[in-house]
mmCIF file of C-alpha atoms in Angstrom:
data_model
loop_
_atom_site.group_PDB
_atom_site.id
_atom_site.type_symbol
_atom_site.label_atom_id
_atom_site.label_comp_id
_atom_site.label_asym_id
_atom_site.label_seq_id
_atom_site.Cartn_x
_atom_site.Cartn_y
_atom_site.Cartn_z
ATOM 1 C CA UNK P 1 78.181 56.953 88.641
ATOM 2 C CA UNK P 2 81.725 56.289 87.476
ATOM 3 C CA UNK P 3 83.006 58.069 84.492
ATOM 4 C CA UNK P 4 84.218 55.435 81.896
ATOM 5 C CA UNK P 5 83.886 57.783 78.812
ATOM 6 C CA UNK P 6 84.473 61.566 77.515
ATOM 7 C CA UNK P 7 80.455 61.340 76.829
ATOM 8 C CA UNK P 8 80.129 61.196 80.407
ATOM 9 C CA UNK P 9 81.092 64.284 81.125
ATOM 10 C CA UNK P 10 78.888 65.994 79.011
ATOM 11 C CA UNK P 11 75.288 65.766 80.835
ATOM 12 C CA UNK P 12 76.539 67.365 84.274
ATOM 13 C CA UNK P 13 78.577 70.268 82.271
ATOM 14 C CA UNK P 14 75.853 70.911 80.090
ATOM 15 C CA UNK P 15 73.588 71.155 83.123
ATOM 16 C CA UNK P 16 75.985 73.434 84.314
ATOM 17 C CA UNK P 17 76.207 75.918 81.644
ATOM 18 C CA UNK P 18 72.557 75.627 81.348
ATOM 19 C CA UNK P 19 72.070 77.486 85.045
ATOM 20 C CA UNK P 20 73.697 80.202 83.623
ATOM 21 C CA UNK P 21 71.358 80.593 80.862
ATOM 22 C CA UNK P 22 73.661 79.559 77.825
ATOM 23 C CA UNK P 23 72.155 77.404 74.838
ATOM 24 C CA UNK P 24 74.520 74.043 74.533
ATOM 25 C CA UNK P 25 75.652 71.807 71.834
ATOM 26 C CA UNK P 26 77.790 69.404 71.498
ATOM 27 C CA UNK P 27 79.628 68.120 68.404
ATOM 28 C CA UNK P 28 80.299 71.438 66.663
ATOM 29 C CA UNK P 29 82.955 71.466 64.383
ATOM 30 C CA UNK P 30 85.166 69.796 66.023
ATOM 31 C CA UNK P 31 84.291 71.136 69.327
ATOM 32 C CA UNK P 32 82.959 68.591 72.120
ATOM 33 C CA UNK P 33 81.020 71.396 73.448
ATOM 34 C CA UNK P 34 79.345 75.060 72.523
ATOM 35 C CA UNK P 35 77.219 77.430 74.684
ATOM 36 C CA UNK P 36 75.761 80.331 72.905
ATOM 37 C CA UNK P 37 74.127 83.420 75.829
ATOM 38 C CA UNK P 38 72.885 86.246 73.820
ATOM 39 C CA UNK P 39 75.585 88.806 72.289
ATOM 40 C CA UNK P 40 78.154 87.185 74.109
ATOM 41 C CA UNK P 41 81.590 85.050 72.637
ATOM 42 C CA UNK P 42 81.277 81.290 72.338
ATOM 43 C CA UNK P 43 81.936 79.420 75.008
ATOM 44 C CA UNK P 44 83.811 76.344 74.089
ATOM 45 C CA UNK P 45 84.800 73.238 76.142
ATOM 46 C CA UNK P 46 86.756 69.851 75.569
ATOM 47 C CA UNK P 47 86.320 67.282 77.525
ATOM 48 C CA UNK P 48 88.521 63.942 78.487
ATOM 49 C CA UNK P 49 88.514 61.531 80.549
ATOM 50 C CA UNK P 50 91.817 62.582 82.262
ATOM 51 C CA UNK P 51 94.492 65.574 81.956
ATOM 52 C CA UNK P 52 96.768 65.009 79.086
ATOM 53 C CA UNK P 53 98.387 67.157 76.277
ATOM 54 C CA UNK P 54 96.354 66.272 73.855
ATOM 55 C CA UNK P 55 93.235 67.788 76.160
ATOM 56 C CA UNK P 56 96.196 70.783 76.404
ATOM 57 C CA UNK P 57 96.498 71.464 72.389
ATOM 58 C CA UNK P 58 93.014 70.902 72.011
ATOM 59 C CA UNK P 59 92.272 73.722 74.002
ATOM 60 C CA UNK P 60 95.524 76.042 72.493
ATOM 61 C CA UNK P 61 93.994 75.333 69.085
ATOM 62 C CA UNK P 62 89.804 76.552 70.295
ATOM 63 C CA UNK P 63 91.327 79.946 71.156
ATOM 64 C CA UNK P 64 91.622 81.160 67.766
ATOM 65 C CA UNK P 65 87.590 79.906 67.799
ATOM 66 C CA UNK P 66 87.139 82.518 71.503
ATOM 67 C CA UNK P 67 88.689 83.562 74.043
ATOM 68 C CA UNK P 68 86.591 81.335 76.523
ATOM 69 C CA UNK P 69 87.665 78.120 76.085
ATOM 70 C CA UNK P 70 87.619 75.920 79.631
ATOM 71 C CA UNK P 71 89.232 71.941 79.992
ATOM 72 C CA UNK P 72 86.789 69.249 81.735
ATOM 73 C CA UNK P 73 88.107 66.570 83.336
ATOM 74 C CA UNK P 74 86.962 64.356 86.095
ATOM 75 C CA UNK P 75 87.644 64.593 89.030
ATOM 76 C CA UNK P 76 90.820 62.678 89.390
ATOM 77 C CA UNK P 77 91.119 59.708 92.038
ATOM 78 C CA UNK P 78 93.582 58.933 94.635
ATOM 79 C CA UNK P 79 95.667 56.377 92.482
ATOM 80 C CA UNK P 80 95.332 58.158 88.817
ATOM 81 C CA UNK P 81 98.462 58.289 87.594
ATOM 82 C CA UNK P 82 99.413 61.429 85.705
ATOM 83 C CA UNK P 83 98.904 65.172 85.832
ATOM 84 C CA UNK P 84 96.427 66.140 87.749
ATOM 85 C CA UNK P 85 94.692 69.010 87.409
ATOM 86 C CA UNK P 86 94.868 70.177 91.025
ATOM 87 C CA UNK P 87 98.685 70.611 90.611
ATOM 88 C CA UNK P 88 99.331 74.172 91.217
ATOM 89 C CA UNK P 89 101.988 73.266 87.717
ATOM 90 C CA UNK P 90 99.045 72.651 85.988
ATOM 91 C CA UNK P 91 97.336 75.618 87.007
ATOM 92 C CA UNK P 92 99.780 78.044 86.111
ATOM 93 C CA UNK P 93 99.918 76.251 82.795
ATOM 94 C CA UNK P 94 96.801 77.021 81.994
ATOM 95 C CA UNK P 95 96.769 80.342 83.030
ATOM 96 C CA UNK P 96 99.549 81.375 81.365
ATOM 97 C CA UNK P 97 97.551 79.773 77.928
ATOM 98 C CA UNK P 98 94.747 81.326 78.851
ATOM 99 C CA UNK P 99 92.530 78.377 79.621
ATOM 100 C CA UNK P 100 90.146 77.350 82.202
ATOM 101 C CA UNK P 101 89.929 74.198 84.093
ATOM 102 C CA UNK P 102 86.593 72.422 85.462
ATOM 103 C CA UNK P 103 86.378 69.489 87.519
ATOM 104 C CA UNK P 104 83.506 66.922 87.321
ATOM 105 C CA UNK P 105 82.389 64.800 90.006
ATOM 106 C CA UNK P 106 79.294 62.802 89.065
ATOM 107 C CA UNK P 107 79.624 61.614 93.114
ATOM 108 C CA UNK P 108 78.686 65.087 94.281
ATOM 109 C CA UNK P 109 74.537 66.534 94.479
ATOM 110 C CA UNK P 110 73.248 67.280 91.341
ATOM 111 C CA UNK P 111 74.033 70.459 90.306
ATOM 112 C CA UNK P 112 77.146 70.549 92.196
ATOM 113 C CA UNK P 113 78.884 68.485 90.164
ATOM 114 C CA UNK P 114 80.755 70.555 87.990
ATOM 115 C CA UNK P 115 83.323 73.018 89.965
ATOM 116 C CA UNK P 116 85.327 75.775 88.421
ATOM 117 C CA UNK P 117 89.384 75.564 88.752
ATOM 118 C CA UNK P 118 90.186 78.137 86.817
ATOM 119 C CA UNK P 119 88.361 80.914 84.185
ATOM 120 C CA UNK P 120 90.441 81.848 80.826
ATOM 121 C CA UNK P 121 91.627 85.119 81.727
ATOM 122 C CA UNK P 122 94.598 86.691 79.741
ATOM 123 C CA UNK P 123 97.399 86.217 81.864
ATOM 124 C CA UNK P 124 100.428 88.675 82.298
ATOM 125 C CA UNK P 125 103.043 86.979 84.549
ATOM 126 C CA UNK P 126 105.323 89.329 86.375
ATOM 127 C CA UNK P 127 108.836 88.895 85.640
ATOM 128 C CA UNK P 128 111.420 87.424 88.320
ATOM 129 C CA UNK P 129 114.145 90.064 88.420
ATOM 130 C CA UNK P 130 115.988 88.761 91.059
ATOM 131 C CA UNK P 131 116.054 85.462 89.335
ATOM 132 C CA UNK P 132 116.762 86.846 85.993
ATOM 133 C CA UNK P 133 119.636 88.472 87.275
ATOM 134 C CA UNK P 134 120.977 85.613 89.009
ATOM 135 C CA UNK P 135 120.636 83.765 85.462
ATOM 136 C CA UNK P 136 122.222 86.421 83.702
ATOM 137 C CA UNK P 137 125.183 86.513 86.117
ATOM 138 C CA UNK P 138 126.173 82.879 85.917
ATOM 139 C CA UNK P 139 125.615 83.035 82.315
ATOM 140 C CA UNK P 140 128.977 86.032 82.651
ATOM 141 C CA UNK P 141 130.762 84.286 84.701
ATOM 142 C CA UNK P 142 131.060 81.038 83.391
ATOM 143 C CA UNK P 143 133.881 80.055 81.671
ATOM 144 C CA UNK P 144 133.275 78.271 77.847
ATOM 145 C CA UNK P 145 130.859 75.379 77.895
ATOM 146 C CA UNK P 146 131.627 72.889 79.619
ATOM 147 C CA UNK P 147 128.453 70.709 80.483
ATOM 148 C CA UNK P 148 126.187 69.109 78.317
ATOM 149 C CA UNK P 149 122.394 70.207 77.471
ATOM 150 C CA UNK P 150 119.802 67.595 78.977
ATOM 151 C CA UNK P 151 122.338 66.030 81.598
ATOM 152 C CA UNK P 152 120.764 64.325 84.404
ATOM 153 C CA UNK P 153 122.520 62.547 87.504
ATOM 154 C CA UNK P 154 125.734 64.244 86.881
ATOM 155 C CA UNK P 155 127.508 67.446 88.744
ATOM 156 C CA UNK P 156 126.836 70.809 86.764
ATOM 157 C CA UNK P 157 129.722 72.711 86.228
ATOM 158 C CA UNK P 158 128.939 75.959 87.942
ATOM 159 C CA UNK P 159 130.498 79.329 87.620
ATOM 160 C CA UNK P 160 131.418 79.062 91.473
ATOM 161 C CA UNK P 161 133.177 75.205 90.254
ATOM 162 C CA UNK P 162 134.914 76.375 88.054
ATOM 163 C CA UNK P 163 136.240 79.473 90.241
ATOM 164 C CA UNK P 164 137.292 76.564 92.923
ATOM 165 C CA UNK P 165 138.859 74.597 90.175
ATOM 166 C CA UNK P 166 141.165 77.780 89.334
ATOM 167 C CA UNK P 167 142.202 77.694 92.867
ATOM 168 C CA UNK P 168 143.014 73.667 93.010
ATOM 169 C CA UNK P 169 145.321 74.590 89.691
ATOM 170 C CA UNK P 170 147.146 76.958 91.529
ATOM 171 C CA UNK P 171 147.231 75.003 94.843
ATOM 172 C CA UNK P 172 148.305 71.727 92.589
ATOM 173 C CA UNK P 173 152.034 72.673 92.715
ATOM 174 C CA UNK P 174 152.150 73.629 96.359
ATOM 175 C CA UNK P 175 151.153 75.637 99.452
ATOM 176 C CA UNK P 176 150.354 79.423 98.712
ATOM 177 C CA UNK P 177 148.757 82.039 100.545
ATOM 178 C CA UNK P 178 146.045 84.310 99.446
ATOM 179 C CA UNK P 179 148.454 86.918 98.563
ATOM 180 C CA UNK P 180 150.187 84.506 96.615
ATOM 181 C CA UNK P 181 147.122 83.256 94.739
ATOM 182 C CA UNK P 182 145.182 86.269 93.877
ATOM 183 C CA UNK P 183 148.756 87.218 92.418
ATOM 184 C CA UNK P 184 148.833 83.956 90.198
ATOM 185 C CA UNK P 185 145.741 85.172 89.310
ATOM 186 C CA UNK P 186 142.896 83.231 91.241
ATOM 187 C CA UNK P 187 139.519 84.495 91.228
ATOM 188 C CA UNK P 188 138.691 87.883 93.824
ATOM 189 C CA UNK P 189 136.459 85.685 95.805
ATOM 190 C CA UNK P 190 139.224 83.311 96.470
ATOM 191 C CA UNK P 191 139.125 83.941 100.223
ATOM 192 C CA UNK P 192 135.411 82.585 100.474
ATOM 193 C CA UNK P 193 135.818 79.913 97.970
ATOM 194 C CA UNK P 194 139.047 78.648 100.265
ATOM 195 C CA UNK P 195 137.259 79.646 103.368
ATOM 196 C CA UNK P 196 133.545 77.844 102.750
ATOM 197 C CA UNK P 197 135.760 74.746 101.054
ATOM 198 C CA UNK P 198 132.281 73.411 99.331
ATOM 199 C CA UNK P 199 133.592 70.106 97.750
ATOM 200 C CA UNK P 200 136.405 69.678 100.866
ATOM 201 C CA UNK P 201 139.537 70.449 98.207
ATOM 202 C CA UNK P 202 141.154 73.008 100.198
ATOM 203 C CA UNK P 203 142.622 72.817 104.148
ATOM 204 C CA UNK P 204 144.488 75.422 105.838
ATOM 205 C CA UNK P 205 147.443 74.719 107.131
ATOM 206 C CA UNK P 206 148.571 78.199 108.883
ATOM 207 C CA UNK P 207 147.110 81.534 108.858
ATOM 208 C CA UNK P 208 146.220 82.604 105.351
ATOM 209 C CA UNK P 209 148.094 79.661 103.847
ATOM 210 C CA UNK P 210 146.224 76.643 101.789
ATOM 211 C CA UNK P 211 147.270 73.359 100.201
ATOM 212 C CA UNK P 212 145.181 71.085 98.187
ATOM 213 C CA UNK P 213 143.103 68.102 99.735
ATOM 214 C CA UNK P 214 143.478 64.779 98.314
ATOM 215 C CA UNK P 215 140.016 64.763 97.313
ATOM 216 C CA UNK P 216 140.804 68.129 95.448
ATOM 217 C CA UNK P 217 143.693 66.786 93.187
ATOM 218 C CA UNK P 218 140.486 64.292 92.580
ATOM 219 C CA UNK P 219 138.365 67.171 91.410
ATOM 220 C CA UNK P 220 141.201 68.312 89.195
ATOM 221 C CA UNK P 221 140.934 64.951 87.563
ATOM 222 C CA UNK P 222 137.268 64.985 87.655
ATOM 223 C CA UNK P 223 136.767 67.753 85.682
ATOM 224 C CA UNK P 224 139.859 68.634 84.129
ATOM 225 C CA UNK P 225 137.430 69.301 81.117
ATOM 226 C CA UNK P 226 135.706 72.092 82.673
ATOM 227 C CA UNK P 227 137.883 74.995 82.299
ATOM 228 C CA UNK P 228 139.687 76.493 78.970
ATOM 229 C CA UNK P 229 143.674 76.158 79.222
ATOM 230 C CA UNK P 230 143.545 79.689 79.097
ATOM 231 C CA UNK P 231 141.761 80.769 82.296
ATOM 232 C CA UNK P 232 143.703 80.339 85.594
#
């Protein structure tokens, strides 16, 4: 049988809950579903009819109810649109809130309808040092502000850029050699920046000498915003 409303959902996990010897109601202050076994915490679950935020906050705001709060959704089909809550995003989501996820499927035998994503366990995620440092390094390096919060469809203005753009400045006027540049004062990884040639600004012309591409006096126009008059 199809599931057109929340109320749907609440027969199969009910059943469900039952097997494992809780007492169920529904409609409890708020709550669209409580199970009561012995000494234990409530058990508390909202259901909806798909994924959503509101199911999300819903479940945020039980946890100052118990610690066992679990999401029920259907199980979702192969053109729902939306989250679903298979998506490992999801997932982590939860986990990291500290709720659980069920999945009906009123298709499946009874008593195997209901299937457990996810318990509410408190969740403890290990930190990403490698990334963190990574994060905290272009953070350093980069030179004022120069992009805008939000942007979308436009080139970010990396550290790495902007260490490029300091050697287009310097190549602007002429050819130079490394020796030249790093003693004009362009960044210490000048030889790789000239070397890889990222964006295609830079061409060598003889050993250890550069001159600017025409698509790197571009760049210089491009984003002639990106770096402070001060920094060379």
């Amino acid at each position: 049988m199809p599931i057109t409303a929340e109320t749907d959902l609440y027969a199969p996990v009910k059943a469900f809950l039952e097997a494992q010897g809780y007492d169920v109601k529904a409609e409890i202050h708020g709550c669209d579903l409580v199970a009561v076994r012995g000494a234990e915490p409530p058990l508390i679950v909202e259901l909806k009819k798909r994924f959503t935020l509101d199911l999300l906050l819903q479940g945020v705001d039980r946890l100052a109810l118990t610690d066992t709060v679990y999401l029920a959704v259907p199980q979702p089909g192969r053109k729902a649109s939306g989250a679903s809550p298979h998506d490992s995003g999801v997932r982590k989501l939860c986990r990291r809130l500290g709720v659980g996820l069920l999945i009906v499927d009123t298709g499946r035998a009874a008593g195997h309808e209901v299937e457990v994503l996810l318990d509410p366990v408190p969740y403890s995620p290990r930190k990403d040092r490698t990334r963190t440092a990574r994060l905290l390094g272009e953070h350093a390096r980069r030179r004022g502000d120069p992009n805008r919060g939000g942007s979308t469809r436009v080139p970010i203005v990396t550290a790495y850029r902007q260490d490029a753009l300091r050697c287009a400045r310097l190549l602007a006027a002429g050819p130079l050699s490394l020796k030249a540049l790093r003693a004009a004062g362009a960044p210490k990884d000048a030889a790789a920046i000239l070397q890889r040639n990222v964006y295609g600004w830079f061409v060598r012309v003889e050993r250890g000498i550069y001159v600017l591409t025409e698509a790197g006096f571009v760049g210089l126009e491009t984003f002639r915003f990106a770096l402070p008059d001060a920094s060379m």
